[in-house]
Amino acid sequence: MRQSLLRAILLLCTVLLVACGTHAGDSATRLPGAGMQTAGSEAVAGTKTPPTGATKVGSTDATGVPAPPQPTGIAISATSEPTAISGPEGTGTLTAPAPTSTLPPATGSLRIRQWGYSQSEAYTEVSWGFLISNQDRASAVLDTAYVLTFVDDTGQTIKVDEGYIDIIMPDAEIGVGGSTFLPQGAIARSMRVDLRPGRLAQPPIRPAIAVENIAYFERSLFPIATGVVSAVFDRPVEDVRVYAVGFDRNDAIVGGGSVFLPFILPGQPIGVEVSISGAGQPSRIELYPVITSATVHADEMALLNPRPAAVTIEKQGWGAVAASGEIGWAFLLQNPSDTLAAEPVFYQVTAWSADGRVLATNTSAIPVLLPGELLGVGGSVFAPDGVAPDRVDIQILDPSWEKLNATAGMLPVSNVQLVPDVLTPRATGVVTNGLDVDLGSVAVFAVGYDASGAIIGGGLATIETLPARGEATVDVALAVGGEPARVELYAALSSSSQIP
């Protein structure tokens, strides 16, 4: 149980770090890794007067030899073209680029075919990407380090950045993308990529992962690339890293980014959203899904510890907030076991357009779902400007199961009131701490319903401090599609370790 919880915390921290490094997309509500510990309390409107093209990685089945992945790209009508030149011919920024050195020498079975970057001179962030291939047809390369060196006009090194690629499959080419922050006022005039290769080994697992329906959305602050990811495998593929690489009209690399996708269920496509910065809009985006060492570890644990039951989504729904682009969503999650606690429960919310493009995603985890618990979770995402959502899907990964001497209802919510408002309706309530310990950062989820009982959205607020055997008021803003008739509130523990 503790190992599963530690993995949840580590993955959530990794997701947050990647999001910070690559400017994660706009979101009105970001769910913390918190679990529900009480039956829902509700308020009914009127009952009280309120105050106020596919990229293949690996084989086509779970046991075949993986084929080299061909990146899936989408052409984009560029309104402005980044003026950066990619390696091996040269790199640069918005000003005339200085020539860079030729490709670094081959290192073992690894080859770098192309690299590049762009930097707006108004910012210190450099967005970069490179293409790397494994020439060995039989062995994967594990634990490869890459070193990025940025040089200014005078030839002085202004920043050295480093990263790792856990696994490069046999006879495969992948793209790697990200961003680096330079010292204040520094301008990069060239970039170099060097490798410290790891070791050769047989591929530990061979899932076939594909990406299709790639789209690019030019948001005002944080542009995103999205796609639909699927896997051919006989069990879930977990902890996949998805890289984005952007190209200009001359096919020069002008930027990139990456994100962790916590799971891909067999036969169930899932959305991915990658922030990609740079000095302008790319003409083409390619996405590369790559398994990681965490993928291998999760697969080993799943085989050693079969999951005896599955949590179920009892009800779900969503609504588009008028004239805002915000999409509210909520769902009810049930633990069917009377004796076992589920922890953690990873979930992802994906908003889709009518033509199958991914508009937005929200990924998080519920650290613990107590025996017999019914949990309500709500939040919101933002669709790109001018694109209407057609549907919202919610997917969950079956958790690990452990015995826990606890029952649901430790954080009851009372005196729930619905506060109508034309723009932002709200829900208020009082959360009581039934434990003998002070609690911090208690998440309170809202689930909104219309008059017919359908879920039309949700929301989230946080109580900073909830004293032992004490109580605190909460006020939750609702993102709903229409006028809510009633609302339920659910308070959440952040981990089973808070239970004495």
CSV table of C-alpha atoms in Angstrom, one decimal, residues 141-495:
chain,number,residue,atom,x,y,z
A,141,VAL,CA,19.3,1.3,-25.3
A,142,LEU,CA,18.5,2.0,-21.7
A,143,ASP,CA,19.4,5.1,-19.6
A,144,THR,CA,20.7,7.5,-22.2
A,145,ALA,CA,21.7,10.9,-21.0
A,146,TYR,CA,21.7,13.9,-23.3
A,147,VAL,CA,23.5,17.2,-22.7
A,148,LEU,CA,22.3,20.5,-24.4
A,149,THR,CA,24.9,23.3,-24.6
A,150,PHE,CA,23.8,26.8,-25.5
A,151,VAL,CA,26.3,29.4,-26.7
A,152,ASP,CA,26.0,33.2,-27.1
A,153,ASP,CA,27.5,35.6,-29.7
A,154,THR,CA,30.9,35.6,-28.2
A,155,GLY,CA,31.2,31.8,-28.2
A,156,GLN,CA,30.8,31.6,-24.5
A,157,THR,CA,28.6,28.8,-23.0
A,158,ILE,CA,25.6,30.4,-21.3
A,159,LYS,CA,23.7,27.3,-20.2
A,160,VAL,CA,24.2,23.5,-20.1
A,161,ASP,CA,21.0,21.5,-19.6
A,162,GLU,CA,20.7,17.7,-19.2
A,163,GLY,CA,18.1,15.1,-19.4
A,164,TYR,CA,17.6,11.3,-19.7
A,165,ILE,CA,15.8,9.0,-22.1
A,166,ASP,CA,14.9,5.8,-20.2
A,167,ILE,CA,14.4,3.5,-23.2
A,168,ILE,CA,15.0,3.7,-27.0
A,169,MET,CA,13.6,0.6,-28.7
A,170,PRO,CA,15.5,-1.4,-31.3
A,171,ASP,CA,15.7,0.1,-34.8
A,172,ALA,CA,13.6,3.1,-33.6
A,173,GLU,CA,13.7,6.8,-34.1
A,174,ILE,CA,12.1,9.1,-31.6
A,175,GLY,CA,11.8,12.9,-31.1
A,176,VAL,CA,12.7,14.5,-27.8
A,177,GLY,CA,11.4,18.0,-26.9
A,178,GLY,CA,11.4,20.5,-24.1
A,179,SER,CA,12.4,23.9,-22.9
A,180,THR,CA,15.3,25.5,-21.0
A,181,PHE,CA,15.5,28.8,-19.2
A,182,LEU,CA,18.7,30.9,-19.8
A,183,PRO,CA,20.1,33.5,-17.5
A,184,GLN,CA,18.3,36.9,-17.5
A,185,GLY,CA,19.1,38.8,-20.7
A,186,ALA,CA,21.0,35.9,-22.4
A,187,ILE,CA,20.4,35.1,-26.1
A,188,ALA,CA,21.4,31.7,-27.5
A,189,ARG,CA,23.1,31.8,-30.9
A,190,SER,CA,23.7,28.1,-31.2
A,191,MET,CA,22.9,24.8,-29.5
A,192,ARG,CA,24.6,21.5,-29.4
A,193,VAL,CA,23.4,18.1,-28.4
A,194,ASP,CA,25.8,15.5,-26.9
A,195,LEU,CA,25.0,12.0,-25.7
A,196,ARG,CA,26.1,9.7,-22.9
A,197,PRO,CA,24.6,6.4,-24.0
A,198,GLY,CA,23.5,3.8,-21.5
A,199,ARG,CA,23.5,0.1,-21.9
A,200,LEU,CA,22.1,-2.3,-24.5
A,201,ALA,CA,19.4,-4.8,-23.3
A,202,GLN,CA,16.5,-6.8,-24.6
A,203,PRO,CA,13.3,-4.6,-24.5
A,204,PRO,CA,11.6,-5.4,-21.2
A,205,ILE,CA,8.1,-5.0,-22.7
A,206,ARG,CA,6.9,-4.4,-26.3
A,207,PRO,CA,3.6,-2.6,-26.4
A,208,ALA,CA,2.6,-1.0,-29.7
A,209,ILE,CA,1.6,2.6,-29.1
A,210,ALA,CA,0.1,4.8,-31.8
A,211,VAL,CA,-0.9,8.5,-32.0
A,212,GLU,CA,-3.5,10.0,-34.3
A,213,ASN,CA,-5.6,13.1,-34.8
A,214,ILE,CA,-2.8,15.4,-33.9
A,215,ALA,CA,-3.9,19.1,-33.5
A,216,TYR,CA,-2.3,22.4,-32.5
A,217,PHE,CA,-4.0,25.2,-30.7
A,218,GLU,CA,-2.5,28.6,-30.5
A,219,ARG,CA,-3.5,29.8,-27.0
A,220,SER,CA,-2.5,33.3,-26.0
A,221,LEU,CA,0.0,32.2,-23.4
A,222,PHE,CA,0.6,28.4,-23.6
A,223,PRO,CA,0.1,26.8,-27.1
A,224,ILE,CA,-0.7,23.1,-26.9
A,225,ALA,CA,-0.4,20.1,-29.2
A,226,THR,CA,-2.9,17.3,-28.6
A,227,GLY,CA,-3.4,13.8,-29.9
A,228,VAL,CA,-5.2,10.5,-29.4
A,229,VAL,CA,-3.0,7.8,-28.0
A,230,SER,CA,-3.9,4.0,-28.1
A,231,ALA,CA,-2.0,0.9,-27.2
A,232,VAL,CA,-2.1,-2.7,-28.5
A,233,PHE,CA,-1.2,-4.7,-25.4
A,234,ASP,CA,-3.0,-7.2,-23.2
A,235,ARG,CA,-2.8,-5.0,-20.1
A,236,PRO,CA,-2.6,-1.3,-19.3
A,237,VAL,CA,0.5,0.6,-20.3
A,238,GLU,CA,1.4,3.0,-17.5
A,239,ASP,CA,3.7,6.1,-17.1
A,240,VAL,CA,4.3,6.8,-20.8
A,241,ARG,CA,6.2,10.0,-21.7
A,242,VAL,CA,4.9,11.8,-24.8
A,243,TYR,CA,7.3,14.2,-26.6
A,244,ALA,CA,6.2,16.9,-29.0
A,245,VAL,CA,8.5,18.3,-31.7
A,246,GLY,CA,7.6,21.4,-33.8
A,247,PHE,CA,8.9,22.2,-37.3
A,248,ASP,CA,8.7,25.3,-39.4
A,249,ARG,CA,7.9,25.6,-43.1
A,250,ASN,CA,11.4,24.6,-44.0
A,251,ASP,CA,11.2,21.5,-41.9
A,252,ALA,CA,13.6,23.0,-39.3
A,253,ILE,CA,13.0,22.1,-35.6
A,254,VAL,CA,11.8,25.2,-33.7
A,255,GLY,CA,10.7,23.8,-30.4
A,256,GLY,CA,9.2,21.0,-28.4
A,257,GLY,CA,7.7,19.8,-25.1
A,258,SER,CA,6.8,16.7,-23.2
A,259,VAL,CA,4.2,15.4,-20.7
A,260,PHE,CA,3.6,12.2,-18.8
A,261,LEU,CA,0.6,10.1,-19.6
A,262,PRO,CA,-0.3,8.0,-16.5
A,263,PHE,CA,-2.0,5.2,-18.4
A,264,ILE,CA,-3.3,3.8,-21.6
A,265,LEU,CA,-6.0,1.1,-21.3
A,266,PRO,CA,-6.1,-1.7,-23.8
A,267,GLY,CA,-8.5,-0.9,-26.6
A,268,GLN,CA,-9.5,2.5,-25.1
A,269,PRO,CA,-7.9,5.5,-26.8
A,270,ILE,CA,-7.0,8.4,-24.5
A,271,GLY,CA,-6.2,12.1,-25.1
A,272,VAL,CA,-2.9,13.7,-24.6
A,273,GLU,CA,-2.1,17.4,-24.3
A,274,VAL,CA,1.5,18.8,-24.5
A,275,SER,CA,2.5,22.4,-24.0
A,276,ILE,CA,4.9,23.5,-26.7
A,277,SER,CA,6.5,27.0,-26.5
A,278,GLY,CA,8.7,28.8,-29.0
A,279,ALA,CA,9.2,32.0,-31.0
A,280,GLY,CA,6.2,31.5,-33.3
A,281,GLN,CA,3.6,29.0,-34.5
A,282,PRO,CA,5.1,25.8,-36.0
A,283,SER,CA,3.9,24.6,-39.3
A,284,ARG,CA,3.9,20.9,-38.3
A,285,ILE,CA,3.8,19.0,-35.0
A,286,GLU,CA,4.9,15.4,-34.4
A,287,LEU,CA,4.2,13.4,-31.2
A,288,TYR,CA,6.3,10.5,-29.9
A,289,PRO,CA,5.1,8.2,-27.1
A,290,VAL,CA,8.0,6.6,-25.3
A,291,ILE,CA,7.8,3.9,-22.5
A,292,THR,CA,9.9,4.7,-19.4
A,293,SER,CA,11.5,2.8,-16.5
A,294,ALA,CA,8.4,3.6,-14.6
A,295,THR,CA,6.4,1.8,-17.3
A,296,VAL,CA,8.5,-1.3,-16.8
A,297,HIS,CA,8.2,-1.1,-13.0
A,298,ALA,CA,4.4,-0.7,-13.1
A,299,ASP,CA,4.1,-3.6,-15.5
A,300,GLU,CA,6.2,-5.8,-13.2
A,301,MET,CA,4.1,-4.9,-10.2
A,302,ALA,CA,0.9,-5.5,-12.0
A,303,LEU,CA,2.0,-9.0,-13.0
A,304,LEU,CA,3.2,-9.8,-9.4
A,305,ASN,CA,0.1,-8.4,-7.7
A,306,PRO,CA,-3.0,-9.1,-9.8
A,307,ARG,CA,-5.8,-6.6,-9.1
A,308,PRO,CA,-8.8,-8.5,-7.7
A,309,ALA,CA,-11.5,-6.0,-8.3
A,310,ALA,CA,-12.2,-2.7,-10.2
A,311,VAL,CA,-13.6,0.5,-8.9
A,312,THR,CA,-16.6,1.7,-11.0
A,313,ILE,CA,-17.9,5.0,-12.3
A,314,GLU,CA,-21.5,5.1,-11.2
A,315,LYS,CA,-22.4,8.3,-12.9
A,316,GLN,CA,-20.7,11.1,-14.9
A,317,GLY,CA,-21.5,14.2,-16.8
A,318,TRP,CA,-20.3,17.6,-18.0
A,319,GLY,CA,-21.5,21.0,-19.2
A,320,ALA,CA,-20.0,23.8,-21.2
A,321,VAL,CA,-20.1,27.2,-19.4
A,322,ALA,CA,-21.8,29.7,-21.7
A,323,ALA,CA,-19.4,32.2,-23.5
A,324,SER,CA,-16.3,31.2,-21.6
A,325,GLY,CA,-14.8,28.1,-23.0
A,326,GLU,CA,-14.8,26.4,-19.6
A,327,ILE,CA,-16.0,22.9,-19.4
A,328,GLY,CA,-17.2,21.6,-16.0
A,329,TRP,CA,-17.2,17.9,-15.3
A,330,ALA,CA,-17.9,15.5,-12.4
A,331,PHE,CA,-18.3,11.8,-11.7
A,332,LEU,CA,-19.2,9.4,-8.9
A,333,LEU,CA,-16.7,6.7,-8.1
A,334,GLN,CA,-17.6,3.6,-6.2
A,335,ASN,CA,-15.4,1.1,-4.2
A,336,PRO,CA,-17.3,-2.2,-4.5
A,337,SER,CA,-15.3,-3.9,-1.8
A,338,ASP,CA,-16.5,-4.0,1.8
A,339,THR,CA,-13.1,-4.9,3.2
A,340,LEU,CA,-10.4,-3.5,0.9
A,341,ALA,CA,-9.2,0.1,0.3
A,342,ALA,CA,-8.2,1.2,-3.2
A,343,GLU,CA,-5.1,3.3,-3.5
A,344,PRO,CA,-4.2,5.1,-5.6
A,345,VAL,CA,-6.9,5.6,-8.3
A,346,PHE,CA,-5.5,7.4,-11.3
A,347,TYR,CA,-8.1,9.1,-13.6
A,348,GLN,CA,-8.1,11.3,-16.7
A,349,VAL,CA,-10.7,13.6,-18.1
A,350,THR,CA,-10.6,14.2,-21.8
A,351,ALA,CA,-12.7,16.8,-23.7
A,352,TRP,CA,-13.3,16.1,-27.4
A,353,SER,CA,-14.5,18.0,-30.5
A,354,ALA,CA,-17.1,16.7,-32.9
A,355,ASP,CA,-14.3,15.8,-35.4
A,356,GLY,CA,-12.3,13.7,-32.9
A,357,ARG,CA,-9.7,16.2,-31.8
A,358,VAL,CA,-8.6,16.4,-28.2
A,359,LEU,CA,-9.4,19.8,-26.8
A,360,ALA,CA,-8.2,19.5,-23.2
A,361,THR,CA,-7.3,17.0,-20.5
A,362,ASN,CA,-7.1,16.8,-16.8
A,363,THR,CA,-5.1,14.1,-15.1
A,364,SER,CA,-4.9,13.3,-11.4
A,365,ALA,CA,-5.1,10.6,-8.7
A,366,ILE,CA,-7.3,9.8,-5.8
A,367,PRO,CA,-4.8,8.5,-3.1
A,368,VAL,CA,-7.3,6.3,-1.2
A,369,LEU,CA,-10.9,5.1,-1.7
A,370,LEU,CA,-12.1,3.5,1.5
A,371,PRO,CA,-14.1,0.2,1.7
A,372,GLY,CA,-17.6,0.8,0.3
A,373,GLU,CA,-16.9,4.5,-0.4
A,374,LEU,CA,-18.8,6.5,-2.9
A,375,LEU,CA,-16.7,9.4,-4.0
A,376,GLY,CA,-17.7,12.5,-5.9
A,377,VAL,CA,-15.0,14.3,-7.9
A,378,GLY,CA,-15.5,17.5,-9.9
A,379,GLY,CA,-13.5,20.1,-11.7
A,380,SER,CA,-13.1,21.9,-15.0
A,381,VAL,CA,-10.9,22.4,-18.1
A,382,PHE,CA,-10.8,25.0,-20.8
A,383,ALA,CA,-11.4,24.4,-24.5
A,384,PRO,CA,-9.4,26.4,-27.1
A,385,ASP,CA,-11.1,29.6,-28.3
A,386,GLY,CA,-13.8,29.0,-30.8
A,387,VAL,CA,-13.9,25.2,-30.5
A,388,ALA,CA,-17.1,23.7,-29.0
A,389,PRO,CA,-16.8,20.5,-27.0
A,390,ASP,CA,-18.8,17.5,-28.2
A,391,ARG,CA,-18.2,15.0,-25.4
A,392,VAL,CA,-16.2,14.4,-22.3
A,393,ASP,CA,-14.7,11.0,-21.3
A,394,ILE,CA,-13.5,9.9,-17.9
A,395,GLN,CA,-11.1,6.9,-17.7
A,396,ILE,CA,-9.7,5.3,-14.6
A,397,LEU,CA,-6.9,2.9,-13.9
A,398,ASP,CA,-7.7,-0.1,-11.7
A,399,PRO,CA,-5.8,0.5,-8.4
A,400,SER,CA,-4.0,-1.7,-5.9
A,401,TRP,CA,-6.0,-3.0,-3.0
A,402,GLU,CA,-5.0,-3.1,0.7
A,403,LYS,CA,-6.7,-3.8,4.0
A,404,LEU,CA,-7.2,-0.6,5.9
A,405,ASN,CA,-8.9,-0.2,9.3
A,406,ALA,CA,-11.1,2.6,8.3
A,407,THR,CA,-14.6,3.4,6.9
A,408,ALA,CA,-16.1,6.1,4.8
A,409,GLY,CA,-17.6,9.2,6.4
A,410,MET,CA,-14.6,10.7,8.3
A,411,LEU,CA,-15.1,14.2,6.8
A,412,PRO,CA,-18.9,14.8,6.7
A,413,VAL,CA,-20.2,17.9,4.9
A,414,SER,CA,-23.3,19.6,6.4
A,415,ASN,CA,-25.4,22.7,5.8
A,416,VAL,CA,-24.8,22.5,2.0
A,417,GLN,CA,-26.4,25.5,0.2
A,418,LEU,CA,-26.6,26.3,-3.5
A,419,VAL,CA,-25.9,30.0,-4.3
A,420,PRO,CA,-27.4,30.8,-7.7
A,421,ASP,CA,-25.6,33.3,-10.0
A,422,VAL,CA,-25.9,34.0,-13.7
A,423,LEU,CA,-22.1,33.8,-14.2
A,424,THR,CA,-20.7,31.6,-11.5
A,425,PRO,CA,-23.0,29.7,-9.2
A,426,ARG,CA,-21.5,28.5,-5.9
A,427,ALA,CA,-22.0,25.9,-3.2
A,428,THR,CA,-21.2,26.4,0.4
A,429,GLY,CA,-21.1,24.0,3.3
A,430,VAL,CA,-19.4,23.0,6.6
A,431,VAL,CA,-16.8,20.3,6.7
A,432,THR,CA,-16.3,18.4,10.0
A,433,ASN,CA,-13.1,16.6,10.9
A,434,GLY,CA,-13.9,13.3,12.6
A,435,LEU,CA,-10.2,12.5,13.2
A,436,ASP,CA,-7.9,13.3,16.2
A,437,VAL,CA,-5.3,15.0,13.9
A,438,ASP,CA,-5.2,18.4,12.2
A,439,LEU,CA,-5.6,18.2,8.5
A,440,GLY,CA,-4.1,20.5,5.9
A,441,SER,CA,-5.1,21.2,2.2
A,442,VAL,CA,-8.4,19.4,2.4
A,443,ALA,CA,-10.0,19.2,-1.0
A,444,VAL,CA,-13.7,19.7,-1.3
A,445,PHE,CA,-15.3,18.6,-4.6
A,446,ALA,CA,-18.7,19.8,-5.9
A,447,VAL,CA,-21.0,17.8,-8.2
A,448,GLY,CA,-23.8,19.8,-9.9
A,449,TYR,CA,-27.1,18.4,-11.2
A,450,ASP,CA,-29.9,19.8,-13.3
A,451,ALA,CA,-33.6,19.3,-12.6
A,452,SER,CA,-33.7,15.9,-14.3
A,453,GLY,CA,-30.8,14.6,-12.1
A,454,ALA,CA,-28.2,14.7,-14.8
A,455,ILE,CA,-24.7,15.8,-13.8
A,456,ILE,CA,-23.9,19.1,-15.6
A,457,GLY,CA,-20.5,20.0,-14.1
A,458,GLY,CA,-18.5,20.4,-10.9
A,459,GLY,CA,-15.9,22.3,-9.0
A,460,LEU,CA,-13.2,22.2,-6.4
A,461,ALA,CA,-12.0,24.3,-3.4
A,462,THR,CA,-9.4,23.7,-0.7
A,463,ILE,CA,-9.6,24.1,3.0
A,464,GLU,CA,-6.1,25.1,4.1
A,465,THR,CA,-6.4,23.9,7.8
A,466,LEU,CA,-9.1,21.7,9.3
A,467,PRO,CA,-8.5,21.3,13.1
A,468,ALA,CA,-8.8,17.9,14.8
A,469,ARG,CA,-12.4,17.3,15.8
A,470,GLY,CA,-13.2,20.7,14.5
A,471,GLU,CA,-14.9,22.2,11.4
A,472,ALA,CA,-14.5,24.8,8.7
A,473,THR,CA,-16.7,26.4,6.1
A,474,VAL,CA,-16.1,26.0,2.4
A,475,ASP,CA,-17.2,27.9,-0.7
A,476,VAL,CA,-16.9,26.2,-4.1
A,477,ALA,CA,-17.3,27.9,-7.5
A,478,LEU,CA,-19.3,25.7,-9.9
A,479,ALA,CA,-18.5,25.3,-13.6
A,480,VAL,CA,-21.8,24.0,-15.0
A,481,GLY,CA,-23.6,24.0,-18.3
A,482,GLY,CA,-26.9,25.6,-17.3
A,483,GLU,CA,-28.7,26.4,-14.1
A,484,PRO,CA,-28.0,23.8,-11.4
A,485,ALA,CA,-31.0,22.5,-9.4
A,486,ARG,CA,-28.9,20.9,-6.6
A,487,VAL,CA,-25.3,20.3,-5.6
A,488,GLU,CA,-23.4,17.7,-3.6
A,489,LEU,CA,-20.2,18.3,-1.7
A,490,TYR,CA,-17.5,15.8,-0.9
A,491,ALA,CA,-14.5,16.4,1.4
A,492,ALA,CA,-11.2,14.4,0.8
A,493,LEU,CA,-8.3,13.2,2.7
A,494,SER,CA,-4.9,13.5,0.9
A,495,SER,CA,-3.6,10.1,2.0
